[in-house]
Backbone as a printed PyTorch tensor [residue, N CA C, xyz], in Angstrom:
tensor([[[-15.2360,  -5.7620, -11.4910],
         [-13.9470,  -6.0860, -11.0450],
         [-14.0460,  -7.1740,  -9.9840]],

        [[-13.4930,  -8.3430, -10.4050],
         [-13.5420,  -9.5360,  -9.5290],
         [-12.5160,  -9.5160,  -8.5510]],

        [[-12.7020, -10.3700,  -7.5300],
         [-11.7040, -10.5250,  -6.4300],
         [-10.6720, -11.4630,  -6.8430]],

        [[ -9.4030, -11.0740,  -6.8170],
         [ -8.3340, -11.9900,  -7.1780],
         [ -7.7210, -12.5130,  -5.7940]],

        [[ -8.2930, -13.5140,  -5.3680],
         [ -7.8890, -14.1030,  -4.1300],
         [ -6.4570, -14.5950,  -4.1630]],

        [[ -5.9860, -15.0700,  -5.2960],
         [ -4.6130, -15.5280,  -5.4790],
         [ -3.6370, -14.4640,  -5.2140]],

        [[ -3.9560, -13.2200,  -5.7790],
         [ -3.0520, -12.0120,  -5.5680],
         [ -3.1000, -11.6960,  -4.0990]],

        [[ -4.2290, -11.8040,  -3.4370],
         [ -4.2380, -11.4110,  -1.9880],
         [ -3.4560, -12.3300,  -1.1860]],

        [[ -3.5110, -13.6040,  -1.4710],
         [ -2.7500, -14.5850,  -0.7580],
         [ -1.2370, -14.4340,  -0.9980]],

        [[ -0.9150, -14.1660,  -2.2940],
         [  0.5340, -13.9620,  -2.6570],
         [  1.0930, -12.7970,  -1.9030]],

        [[  0.2780, -11.6800,  -1.8470],
         [  0.6600, -10.4420,  -1.1740],
         [  0.8960, -10.8250,   0.3640]],

        [[ -0.0660, -11.4410,   0.9310],
         [  0.0430, -11.8710,   2.3950],
         [  1.2560, -12.7380,   2.6550]],

        [[  1.4940, -13.6470,   1.7510],
         [  2.5740, -14.5310,   1.8830],
         [  3.9660, -13.8360,   1.8300]],

        [[  4.0090, -12.8100,   0.8470],
         [  5.2050, -12.0360,   0.6720],
         [  5.4510, -11.2130,   1.9650]],

        [[  4.4340, -10.6600,   2.5200],
         [  4.5740,  -9.7970,   3.7430],
         [  4.9980, -10.7350,   4.8950]],

        [[  4.4600, -12.0160,   4.8860],
         [  4.7840, -12.9330,   5.8670],
         [  6.2260, -13.2780,   5.8920]],

        [[  6.7340, -13.6790,   4.7310],
         [  8.1090, -13.9960,   4.5490],
         [  9.0570, -12.7970,   4.9010]],

        [[  8.7010, -11.6210,   4.6210],
         [  9.5780, -10.4930,   4.8900],
         [  9.4780, -10.0870,   6.3910]],

        [[  8.5690, -10.6110,   7.1890],
         [  8.4770, -10.4000,   8.5970],
         [  9.5320, -11.1900,   9.3410]],

        [[ 10.3730, -10.5650,  10.0680],
         [ 11.3570, -11.1880,  10.8280],
         [ 10.8830, -12.1530,  11.8410]],

        [[  9.6940, -11.8400,  12.3450],
         [  9.1660, -12.7390,  13.4230],
         [  8.6350, -14.0670,  12.8130]],

        [[  8.6260, -14.2150,  11.4990],
         [  8.2300, -15.4560,  10.9000],
         [  9.4260, -16.5960,  11.0710]],

        [[ 10.6020, -16.0860,  11.2030],
         [ 11.7190, -16.9630,  11.2600],
         [ 12.1820, -17.2780,  12.7000]],

        [[ 12.3130, -16.1500,  13.5110],
         [ 12.7370, -16.3910,  14.9230],
         [ 12.0290, -15.3140,  15.8510]],

        [[ 11.9750, -15.5660,  17.1060],
         [ 11.3900, -14.6940,  18.0560],
         [ 12.2450, -14.7690,  19.2690]],

        [[ 12.1080, -13.8060,  20.1700],
         [ 12.6970, -13.8760,  21.5290],
         [ 11.8180, -14.5830,  22.4920]],

        [[ 12.4300, -15.3640,  23.3150],
         [ 11.7210, -16.1240,  24.2650],
         [ 11.6200, -15.3290,  25.5460]],

        [[ 10.3860, -14.8600,  25.9650],
         [ 10.2250, -14.1130,  27.1040],
         [  9.4620, -14.8620,  28.2980]],

        [[  9.5740, -16.1770,  28.1630],
         [  8.9180, -16.9420,  29.1470],
         [  9.9510, -17.1640,  30.3160]],

        [[  9.4870, -17.1230,  31.5750],
         [ 10.3860, -17.2170,  32.6540],
         [ 11.1800, -18.5880,  32.6110]],

        [[ 12.4410, -18.5090,  32.9520],
         [ 13.3110, -19.7060,  32.9860],
         [ 14.6590, -19.3820,  32.3990]],

        [[ 15.4810, -20.4250,  32.2400],
         [ 16.7640, -20.2610,  31.8940],
         [ 17.0220, -19.6870,  30.3760]],

        [[ 15.9860, -19.9180,  29.5870],
         [ 16.0170, -19.3550,  28.2170],
         [ 15.5670, -18.0380,  28.0400]],

        [[ 15.1990, -17.3460,  29.1310],
         [ 14.5840, -16.0420,  29.1240],
         [ 15.4620, -15.0120,  28.2780]],

        [[ 14.7970, -14.4110,  27.2880],
         [ 15.5260, -13.5020,  26.4740],
         [ 16.3500, -13.9860,  25.3530]],

        [[ 16.3950, -15.2880,  25.2270],
         [ 17.1940, -15.8030,  24.0660],
         [ 16.4020, -15.9130,  22.8830]],

        [[ 17.0730, -15.9340,  21.6780],
         [ 16.3820, -16.1020,  20.4540],
         [ 16.1190, -17.4850,  20.0750]],

        [[ 14.8540, -17.7960,  19.5720],
         [ 14.5410, -19.1560,  19.2330],
         [ 13.6930, -19.1320,  17.9810]],

        [[ 13.6830, -20.3520,  17.3580],
         [ 12.8410, -20.4510,  16.0540],
         [ 11.3840, -20.3790,  16.4640]],

        [[ 10.5540, -19.9270,  15.5090],
         [  9.1100, -19.8160,  15.7500],
         [  8.5150, -21.2120,  15.5950]],

        [[  7.4440, -21.4300,  16.3060],
         [  6.7170, -22.6900,  16.2770],
         [  5.6360, -22.5130,  15.0060]],

        [[  5.1280, -23.7390,  14.7290],
         [  4.1770, -23.6420,  13.5440],
         [  2.8770, -22.8580,  13.9140]],

        [[  2.5030, -22.8760,  15.1520],
         [  1.3220, -22.0270,  15.5530],
         [  1.6010, -20.5510,  15.4750]],

        [[  2.8470, -20.2190,  15.8540],
         [  3.2130, -18.8220,  15.7040],
         [  3.2810, -18.3490,  14.2470]],

        [[  3.8540, -19.2320,  13.4150],
         [  3.7960, -18.9530,  12.0140],
         [  2.5240, -18.7200,  11.4010]],

        [[  1.5590, -19.5330,  11.8090],
         [  0.2140, -19.4640,  11.3580],
         [ -0.4570, -18.2210,  11.8090]],

        [[ -0.1240, -17.7930,  13.0060],
         [ -0.7450, -16.5110,  13.4970],
         [ -0.1340, -15.3410,  12.7270]],

        [[  1.2270, -15.3950,  12.4420],
         [  1.7940, -14.3250,  11.6970],
         [  1.1460, -14.1860,  10.2000]],

        [[  0.9280, -15.4270,   9.5930],
         [  0.3150, -15.4670,   8.2890],
         [ -1.1050, -14.8390,   8.3370]],

        [[ -1.9250, -15.3620,   9.4620],
         [ -3.2190, -14.7810,   9.5340],
         [ -3.2440, -13.3140,   9.6850]],

        [[ -2.3000, -12.7660,  10.4620],
         [ -2.1820, -11.3250,  10.6190],
         [ -1.9910, -10.5660,   9.2620]],

        [[ -1.0880, -11.1240,   8.4560],
         [ -0.8440, -10.5540,   7.1840],
         [ -1.8300, -10.7810,   6.2160]],

        [[ -2.5740, -11.8320,   6.3130],
         [ -3.7100, -12.0810,   5.4010],
         [ -4.7880, -11.1020,   5.7340]],

        [[ -5.1280, -10.9540,   7.0130],
         [ -6.0980,  -9.8560,   7.3240],
         [ -5.7020,  -8.5150,   6.8130]],

        [[ -4.4430,  -8.1410,   6.8980],
         [ -3.9280,  -6.9200,   6.3200],
         [ -4.0770,  -6.7860,   4.8360]],

        [[ -3.7410,  -7.9490,   4.2430],
         [ -3.8850,  -7.8640,   2.6910],
         [ -5.3490,  -7.7280,   2.3120]],

        [[ -6.3070,  -8.3520,   3.0030],
         [ -7.6790,  -8.2600,   2.6310],
         [ -8.1070,  -6.7150,   2.9120]],

        [[ -7.6610,  -6.1630,   3.9970],
         [ -8.0580,  -4.8080,   4.3450],
         [ -7.5130,  -3.8530,   3.1930]],

        [[ -6.2240,  -4.1110,   2.7660],
         [ -5.5880,  -3.3810,   1.7640],
         [ -6.3470,  -3.4320,   0.4110]],

        [[ -6.8740,  -4.6880,   0.0870],
         [ -7.6030,  -4.9060,  -1.0270],
         [ -8.9770,  -4.1150,  -0.9220]],

        [[ -9.6090,  -4.2140,   0.1470],
         [-10.8360,  -3.5500,   0.2880],
         [-10.6190,  -1.9740,   0.1760]],

        [[ -9.6150,  -1.4590,   0.6680],
         [ -9.3370,   0.0270,   0.6190],
         [ -9.0360,   0.3570,  -0.8150]],

        [[ -8.3220,  -0.4200,  -1.5110],
         [ -7.9950,  -0.2080,  -2.9740],
         [ -9.2480,  -0.2330,  -3.7640]],

        [[-10.1060,  -1.2410,  -3.4930],
         [-11.3770,  -1.2530,  -4.2840],
         [-12.2580,  -0.1370,  -3.9450]],

        [[-12.2950,   0.2790,  -2.6960],
         [-13.2060,   1.4160,  -2.4020],
         [-12.6540,   2.7180,  -3.1150]],

        [[-11.3590,   2.8830,  -3.0820],
         [-10.7440,   4.1290,  -3.7670],
         [-11.0430,   4.0610,  -5.2740]],

        [[-10.9960,   2.8050,  -5.8700],
         [-11.2080,   2.7330,  -7.2760],
         [-12.7120,   2.9520,  -7.5870]],

        [[-13.5800,   2.8330,  -6.7040],
         [-15.1030,   2.9010,  -6.9410],
         [-15.4020,   4.3500,  -6.9860]],

        [[-14.6560,   5.2460,  -6.3280],
         [-14.9280,   6.6600,  -6.3230],
         [-14.5640,   7.2630,  -7.6700]],

        [[-15.3720,   7.9230,  -8.4450],
         [-14.9830,   8.5210,  -9.6830],
         [-14.0630,   9.6550,  -9.4460]],

        [[-13.0700,   9.9320, -10.3220],
         [-12.1320,  11.0160, -10.2130],
         [-12.8750,  12.3290, -10.5880]],

        [[-12.2770,  13.3650,  -9.9000],
         [-12.8750,  14.7210, -10.2630],
         [-12.4550,  15.1330, -11.6440]],

        [[-11.4250,  14.4520, -12.2030],
         [-10.8990,  14.8140, -13.5340],
         [-11.3160,  13.8590, -14.5560]],

        [[-12.3810,  12.9310, -14.3170],
         [-12.7760,  12.0110, -15.2760],
         [-13.3080,  12.6400, -16.6140]],

        [[-13.7870,  13.8580, -16.5260],
         [-14.4300,  14.4550, -17.7900],
         [-13.4260,  15.4430, -18.4220]],

        [[-12.2420,  15.5860, -17.7790],
         [-11.3130,  16.4980, -18.3810],
         [-10.3490,  15.7250, -19.3400]],

        [[-10.0770,  16.2320, -20.5280],
         [ -9.2430,  15.5280, -21.4730],
         [ -7.7770,  15.4400, -20.9510]],

        [[ -7.0340,  14.4120, -21.4110],
         [ -5.6880,  14.2170, -20.9380],
         [ -4.7440,  15.4450, -21.3850]],

        [[ -5.0910,  15.9520, -22.5340],
         [ -4.1920,  17.0860, -22.9570],
         [ -4.2990,  18.2970, -22.0600]],

        [[ -5.5780,  18.5110, -21.5910],
         [ -5.7060,  19.6340, -20.5930],
         [ -4.9710,  19.3660, -19.3240]],

        [[ -5.0490,  18.2020, -18.8630],
         [ -4.2700,  17.7460, -17.6130],
         [ -2.8560,  18.0010, -17.7310]],

        [[ -2.2410,  17.4630, -18.8610],
         [ -0.8400,  17.7280, -19.1260],
         [ -0.4670,  19.1400, -19.2270]],

        [[ -1.3310,  19.9970, -19.8470],
         [ -1.0510,  21.4190, -19.9530],
         [ -1.1330,  22.0600, -18.5010]],

        [[ -2.0420,  21.7310, -17.6470],
         [ -2.0610,  22.2860, -16.2570],
         [ -0.8860,  21.7920, -15.5210]],

        [[ -0.3850,  20.5650, -15.5980],
         [  0.7660,  20.0690, -15.0110],
         [  1.9770,  20.9550, -15.4810]],

        [[  2.1180,  21.0680, -16.6910],
         [  3.2340,  21.9100, -17.2630],
         [  3.1330,  23.3470, -16.7910]],

        [[  2.0240,  23.9460, -16.7260],
         [  1.8340,  25.2840, -16.1540],
         [  2.2890,  25.4100, -14.8020]],

        [[  1.8180,  24.4190, -13.9590],
         [  2.2170,  24.4200, -12.5010],
         [  3.6890,  24.2110, -12.2470]],

        [[  4.2740,  23.3180, -13.1230],
         [  5.7640,  22.9970, -12.9220],
         [  6.6030,  24.1880, -13.3310]],

        [[  6.1010,  24.9770, -14.2500],
         [  7.0000,  26.0690, -14.8460],
         [  6.5580,  27.4980, -14.4090]],

        [[  5.7230,  27.5740, -13.3080],
         [  5.3050,  28.8920, -12.8240],
         [  6.4600,  29.5180, -12.1660]],

        [[  6.4730,  30.8870, -12.0000],
         [  7.5280,  31.5890, -11.3600],
         [  7.3110,  31.6530,  -9.9440]],

        [[  6.0950,  31.6620,  -9.5180],
         [  5.7710,  31.7090,  -8.0370],
         [  6.1280,  30.4370,  -7.3310]],

        [[  6.2890,  30.5120,  -5.9930],
         [  6.5390,  29.2640,  -5.2870],
         [  5.2700,  28.5720,  -5.1830]],

        [[  5.4010,  27.2190,  -5.1390],
         [  4.2830,  26.3390,  -5.0980],
         [  3.8890,  26.3360,  -3.5570]],

        [[  2.6790,  26.7160,  -3.2040],
         [  2.1720,  26.5690,  -1.9200],
         [  1.6490,  25.1820,  -1.6930]],

        [[  1.0700,  24.9040,  -0.5100],
         [  0.6470,  23.5900,  -0.1490],
         [ -0.5090,  23.1900,  -1.0650]],

        [[ -1.4020,  24.1670,  -1.3980],
         [ -2.5000,  23.8790,  -2.2590],
         [ -2.1380,  23.4920,  -3.6960]],

        [[ -1.1450,  24.3630,  -4.1970],
         [ -0.5890,  24.0350,  -5.5780],
         [  0.1150,  22.6240,  -5.6050]],

        [[  0.8300,  22.4510,  -4.5730],
         [  1.5740,  21.0980,  -4.5920],
         [  0.5810,  19.9540,  -4.5360]],

        [[ -0.5500,  20.1440,  -3.7220],
         [ -1.5620,  19.0650,  -3.6920],
         [ -2.2180,  18.9190,  -5.0790]],

        [[ -2.4470,  20.0810,  -5.7570],
         [ -3.1340,  20.0380,  -7.0250],
         [ -2.1920,  19.2710,  -8.0980]],

        [[ -0.9000,  19.6050,  -8.0170],
         [  0.0280,  18.9700,  -8.9630],
         [  0.1730,  17.4880,  -8.6820]],

        [[  0.1110,  17.0830,  -7.4330],
         [  0.2100,  15.6180,  -6.9970],
         [ -1.0290,  14.9580,  -7.5970]],

        [[ -2.2640,  15.5920,  -7.4120],
         [ -3.5260,  14.9630,  -7.8460],
         [ -3.4590,  14.9520,  -9.3290]],

        [[ -3.0480,  15.8580, -10.0620],
         [ -2.9780,  15.8430, -11.4840],
         [ -1.9800,  14.7050, -12.0360]],

        [[ -0.8680,  14.6030, -11.3900],
         [  0.1610,  13.6420, -11.7680],
         [ -0.3790,  12.2140, -11.5670]],

        [[ -1.1620,  12.0770, -10.3710],
         [ -1.7110,  10.7420, -10.1060],
         [ -2.7280,  10.4140, -11.1450]],

        [[ -3.5430,  11.2800, -11.4930],
         [ -4.5340,  11.0610, -12.4940],
         [ -3.9510,  10.6940, -13.8740]],

        [[ -2.8370,  11.3620, -14.2140],
         [ -2.2640,  11.0560, -15.4610],
         [ -1.5820,   9.6950, -15.4560]],

        [[ -1.0280,   9.3290, -14.2840],
         [ -0.3450,   7.9900, -14.1370],
         [ -1.4280,   6.8760, -14.2230]],

        [[ -2.5870,   7.1290, -13.5850],
         [ -3.7070,   6.1360, -13.7030],
         [ -4.1530,   5.9380, -15.0890]],

        [[ -4.2830,   7.0050, -15.8290],
         [ -4.7400,   6.9650, -17.2370],
         [ -3.6830,   6.2410, -18.1090]],

        [[ -2.4020,   6.4400, -17.7720],
         [ -1.2970,   5.7630, -18.5200],
         [ -1.2860,   4.2150, -18.2220]],

        [[ -1.6950,   3.8650, -17.1220],
         [ -1.6180,   2.4100, -16.6310],
         [ -2.7940,   1.5110, -17.2830]]])
């Protein structure tokens, strides 16, 4: 799996554009403009983009680390996973925390196989 730097930068740029601080900030420097809203400077925009770029790289590393760990269901056929999901969904007893976690894990595995 190669590193898709363009996707990382696109994600960081999307996060940056959605950040309200990219467009305007409050001025907390002492003086008559104290507390008023003002446009961000280029240096502040670069700092915001750098923050989001670091976060995008961290997100990529976390995703890659999770993908490197093999699933506990990697040897189980898909039909058996679907059957177990169906059994858990249609059981008469209430789903406790462990059964809900099991159901979530099975659904996640099925979704990853479908993708």
